[in-house]
Amino acid sequence: MNTFGQDIRYGFRMLWKSPGFTLVTVLALALGIGANTAIFSVVNTVLLRPLPYANGERIVFMGEWSQQVPGMSVSYPNFIDWRDQQQTMERIAAFRSANYVVTGGGEPERLDGRQVSAGFFEVLGVQPALGRNFTPEEDKPGATPVALISHGFWQRRLGGDPSIVNKQLQLSNESYTVVGVLPQTFEWQSPVDVFVPVGLGAGNPNMTERGNHPGMYVLGLLKPNVTVEQARTEIKAIAERLAVQYPDSNGGQSAVLDSLQARAVQDIRPALLLLLAAVGFVLLIACANVANLLLARAASRSKEIAIRTALGAGRLRIIRQLLTESLLLSLMGGALGLLFAMWGIDALLAALPENVPRLLVSGIGLNTPVLLFTLTVSVLTGLLFGLAPALQASKSNLNETLKDGGRTSAGVGRQRVRNVLVVAEVALSLLLLVSAGLLIKSFMRLQETELGFNSDNVLTLRVPLPEARYTQNGQVENFWDELMRRVRALPGVESAGLTRGLPMNGGIESGIMVEGQETTNPKDATVAVNLYADPGYFKAMDIKLVNGRFISEQDTKDSPLVVMVDEMFVSKFFPSADPVGKRLRIGGDRAPLRNIIGVFKHMKHYGPDEEDEGRVEIYTPYRQVPQEFFAASNRSLWLAVKTKGDPTSLAPAIRNEVLQIDKDQPISNISTMENIVAATVAPQKFATWLLAVFAATAMLLAAIGIYGVMAYSVTQRTHEIGIRMALGAGRRDVLRMVVSQGMKLAFIGVALGLAGAVLLTRLMSSLLYGVSATDPLTYGGVSVLLATVALLACLIPARKATRVDPMIALRYE
Amino acid sequence: MIRLRNIEKVYEQGVNKTYVLRRVDLDVREGEFVSIMGPSGAGKSTLLAILGLFDSAWTGEYHFWDAAVHRLGKKERAELHKSHIGFVFQSYHLLDHLTVYENLDVPLSYKDIKKAERQAMVADVLDRFQIVGKKDLYPNQLSGGQQQLVAVARAVISNPKLILADEPTGNLHSSQGREIMELFKRLNDEGTTIIQVTHSEQNAQFGHRVVQLADGWVVKE
Ligand SMILES: Nc1ncnc2c1ncn2[C@@H]1O[C@H](COP(=O)(O)OP(=O)(O)OP(=O)(O)O)[C@@H](O)[C@H]1O
Ligand SMILES: [Mg+2]
């Protein structure tokens, strides 16, 4: 212990004596460790930490499965059967989105709501801060309507009324009794204002029909000691039993089950793992740099070490002394790295895409696990970069060292280690550059994708008409007619349209049957994205007509039923014939036949990276929605408004027009088509730019590494260069000699890096779009880039070498 | 061929000025074989470095043929050296990590000579110096005398007009030393101008005349 303290004291003195070296080293390490700490804090919170619910680790997510729709929502009767039959879970609960308009006590406001079955909060392990959870009796048709409200809504809308429990709330013109307020810390995937029992509406046809999938999903709480796999096996078995029992509605169906955690992070996970690997590489490169600096220093300290050895220090003792120094360095780097990480985390959080569920992100910061990680990484780093130089230095032969200034075999060995380190640095940074290059290219591809519409200057918003006040089909249709008349008359509006669903967010999927090409089993019908719109929508979105005509004002509820299809439909059903004039049914063999009137260019309804196949899309006039569903389907349409200038500036005017028609009617989801498109590529953008930053850092570190090795080599070779110049070497000869020595290392590194990239970039193929993981252009481009940077890094020491005076050679006499 | 006038070389160390060469005048005609002698520290090596165009920090006039060296830039001096001068360093200065063969090839590699021709020239020199058997050895595998032999071989390999040799036989035993001197004599007979620094009267005998240096002054010609 005593000698250890001495080692530390002595180590500090050594570092203090060479402040330049210490500063550069600590900075490089701080950058590497800081980046790792920042990324790890995100990875730890998002990927490793159980969800912030009392039962976090035991919560599972369930959905139905069919060949065509692998992640289908669960029908209510199936849910009831699952609930009654399953044994692996303590309880299961369903939830679905439902939006409400709250009135009374201020302007009408559209609320994000969820309908949940009793037991939903028990599955999560959440107790209301005020009041109580739903009871099973409240989760039935005809029960007294009750609601649980979020802390945020309670504060915002209700002024935090402490006696809110048991008071009434007007939600979409129905009165609900508030039974509780959720804790402030409670968060669901996205902000939710109000929860109501799903069972209240369980008598509606969309819930009673086993074949209807009402956007409802199921959570379960695993019994202790039950694995996800066991629960999955069971729920699949139940679903497959139901498929046999109810072949008409459930034929061929099964179920999927996963931990809620895995489900929540599935989109962001590959990007985070890639970034974690990237910062790991950056740290390795930083380590290699520091090791090189230490090796150079060890050379100049070989005399000191030789003397220590002569005075009786054993090899272990010397290694320990040197390792103590490198550990001091890495711990200092770690401490400074924490500071960098604090800034880094702030920057990361700002850059994190908005569609990463907030409940995953809350709590990211320098907490205990992160601090432990940083400490571990710092110590490992110190050992990693300190070991090779320490071993090298302790090996140096006493006799040789005292005799000769360092141009000995030990010097050569050291140079070899330094060369190996530089090659490794170049290889690793090439790997990162290739990854970043591939991501950048995919991102550009994504942005260039033909979306099938023009998102420039399109304002989008939604007007959710409350069911209670808009019961009649005519009321709904009149509202839209009046609103569109007013909106089109607004100054600055070029065109405006209505639709059931905007691109990028998926859509309602229905089976279609083409006349003459019917499948024997209705279950095998092609699934199409079933869209309704008014004629103005095609203009506002600048949708391209390929053939036939668009839906027009003449297509009303009284005129012949029409449908538009996309090119994908055509290539599937009429690859060689004109589809216009042919007929199809939407949603079952009893549905009416519709005339195909036109073909439009396929639109990306599932985001710019939707698989090449995508889904067949069809448009019908919203006015031709069957009368029995008309009001239900058309109460909540989207507006797409093409404007002359900045689209968002028109939102207040449109809100005003809505209020003129109905003073209690809110508008919601105000955005622009551009923002909607941008949001879909946000995760890619996040990963791309971060990786680009890390790759650039890696390249810089590698360049510094090459520079360091070459600069050191040049000083080591000054004498030799002097002789060569005395023997007739010109500036060019010397330049070429030094540069080719450095570039040889760079090229070996590039070659190894390329080989590594071919092997490793395959792992990131899920993040790539429209570019192969072995894209030759990217590989070639980054190789040239890195080689150029390496060349520049060699040129500085090379130029210094050309300034060597041949007199050097003579002065050695 | 060489005309030095009033050459002075000073080392300044703080306020102290050390004169290493004082008002040196020296003429060497083409085809001469001159020996420079003098006690240690007299400035012999310094003078040779100036003659060899390595050193440029001096005052005075130096004409090398019709070139006024004192007015030439660094690059032109290097060019002049490269095309006319072969230099034998006092401590040989072989390159440690190159073999004997490669060491001999170094000066040729900086000239515009084809590879085949270079090979022939190296082979010729190896032969002439009887070191063919050593061609693949590294300098640290040679004795001091052998290293010196290689250093001399390297200086003459590209058939320079002027050979400057700083104690070329310092580490050779007398028979080897004589061989070098005889080689110089032969080269001199073929027209090569030679200026050597030597401590040995015997070696000086091979030359036409002796220049004595002491404390930077030419004391006797
Ligand atoms: N860089 C220098 N700074 C100061 N003085 C120097 C320097 N180089 C050489 N000298 C001095 O110049 C003087 C002449 O040195 P030089 O090497 O020319 O001597 P020399 O005649 O070749 O001696 P030797 O026979 O020992 O080789 C010496 O006194 C030496 O101390
Ligand atoms: Mg000398």
PDB file of C-alpha atoms in Angstrom, chain A residues 407 717 719-720 723-724 726-729 733 737 802-807 809-810 812-813, chain B residues 45 49 54-55 74 81-82 87 89-91 93-98 106-107 110 154 166:
ATOM      1  CA  ARG A 407      18.191   3.411 -32.014  1.00  0.00           C
ATOM      2  CA  ARG A 717      15.032   9.422 -38.451  1.00  0.00           C
ATOM      3  CA  HIS A 719      19.949  11.596 -38.629  1.00  0.00           C
ATOM      4  CA  GLU A 720      19.153   9.148 -41.369  1.00  0.00           C
ATOM      5  CA  ILE A 723      22.649  11.337 -44.354  1.00  0.00           C
ATOM      6  CA  ARG A 724      20.317  10.724 -47.231  1.00  0.00           C
ATOM      7  CA  ALA A 726      24.041  14.471 -47.878  1.00  0.00           C
ATOM      8  CA  LEU A 727      24.018  11.581 -50.319  1.00  0.00           C
ATOM      9  CA  GLY A 728      21.910  13.515 -52.758  1.00  0.00           C
ATOM     10  CA  ALA A 729      18.304  13.075 -51.681  1.00  0.00           C
ATOM     11  CA  ASP A 733      12.871  12.240 -52.353  1.00  0.00           C
ATOM     12  CA  MET A 737      10.010   8.576 -48.441  1.00  0.00           C
ATOM     13  CA  THR A 802      12.574  18.055 -45.907  1.00  0.00           C
ATOM     14  CA  ARG A 803      13.820  20.908 -43.782  1.00  0.00           C
ATOM     15  CA  VAL A 804      16.384  18.670 -42.135  1.00  0.00           C
ATOM     16  CA  ASP A 805      19.836  20.132 -42.660  1.00  0.00           C
ATOM     17  CA  PRO A 806      22.358  17.672 -44.105  1.00  0.00           C
ATOM     18  CA  MET A 807      24.774  19.199 -41.614  1.00  0.00           C
ATOM     19  CA  ALA A 809      24.693  14.091 -40.478  1.00  0.00           C
ATOM     20  CA  LEU A 810      28.029  15.790 -39.906  1.00  0.00           C
ATOM     21  CA  TYR A 812      26.813  13.535 -35.241  1.00  0.00           C
ATOM     22  CA  GLU A 813      30.567  13.196 -35.682  1.00  0.00           C
TER      23      GLU A 813
ATOM     24  CA  SER B  45      35.750  18.618 -40.821  1.00  0.00           C
ATOM     25  CA  ALA B  49      31.573  20.382 -44.945  1.00  0.00           C
ATOM     26  CA  PHE B  54      26.551  21.023 -46.784  1.00  0.00           C
ATOM     27  CA  ASP B  55      27.297  24.054 -44.706  1.00  0.00           C
ATOM     28  CA  LYS B  74      20.155  25.781 -50.850  1.00  0.00           C
ATOM     29  CA  HIS B  81      26.808  18.477 -54.679  1.00  0.00           C
ATOM     30  CA  LYS B  82      24.681  15.716 -56.065  1.00  0.00           C
ATOM     31  CA  PHE B  87      31.572  12.378 -49.574  1.00  0.00           C
ATOM     32  CA  PHE B  89      31.943  10.903 -43.541  1.00  0.00           C
ATOM     33  CA  GLN B  90      34.265  10.744 -40.614  1.00  0.00           C
ATOM     34  CA  SER B  91      31.914   8.312 -38.847  1.00  0.00           C
ATOM     35  CA  HIS B  93      27.005   7.167 -41.538  1.00  0.00           C
ATOM     36  CA  LEU B  94      25.718   4.006 -43.069  1.00  0.00           C
ATOM     37  CA  LEU B  95      21.957   3.548 -42.793  1.00  0.00           C
ATOM     38  CA  ASP B  96      21.341   1.004 -40.036  1.00  0.00           C
ATOM     39  CA  HIS B  97      18.304  -0.692 -41.448  1.00  0.00           C
ATOM     40  CA  LEU B  98      19.614  -1.049 -44.988  1.00  0.00           C
ATOM     41  CA  VAL B 106      21.108   5.022 -51.938  1.00  0.00           C
ATOM     42  CA  PRO B 107      23.036   7.788 -53.756  1.00  0.00           C
ATOM     43  CA  TYR B 110      18.516   9.883 -55.997  1.00  0.00           C
ATOM     44  CA  ARG B 154      29.324   4.583 -51.417  1.00  0.00           C
ATOM     45  CA  ASP B 166      37.024  12.868 -43.802  1.00  0.00           C
TER      46      ASP B 166
END
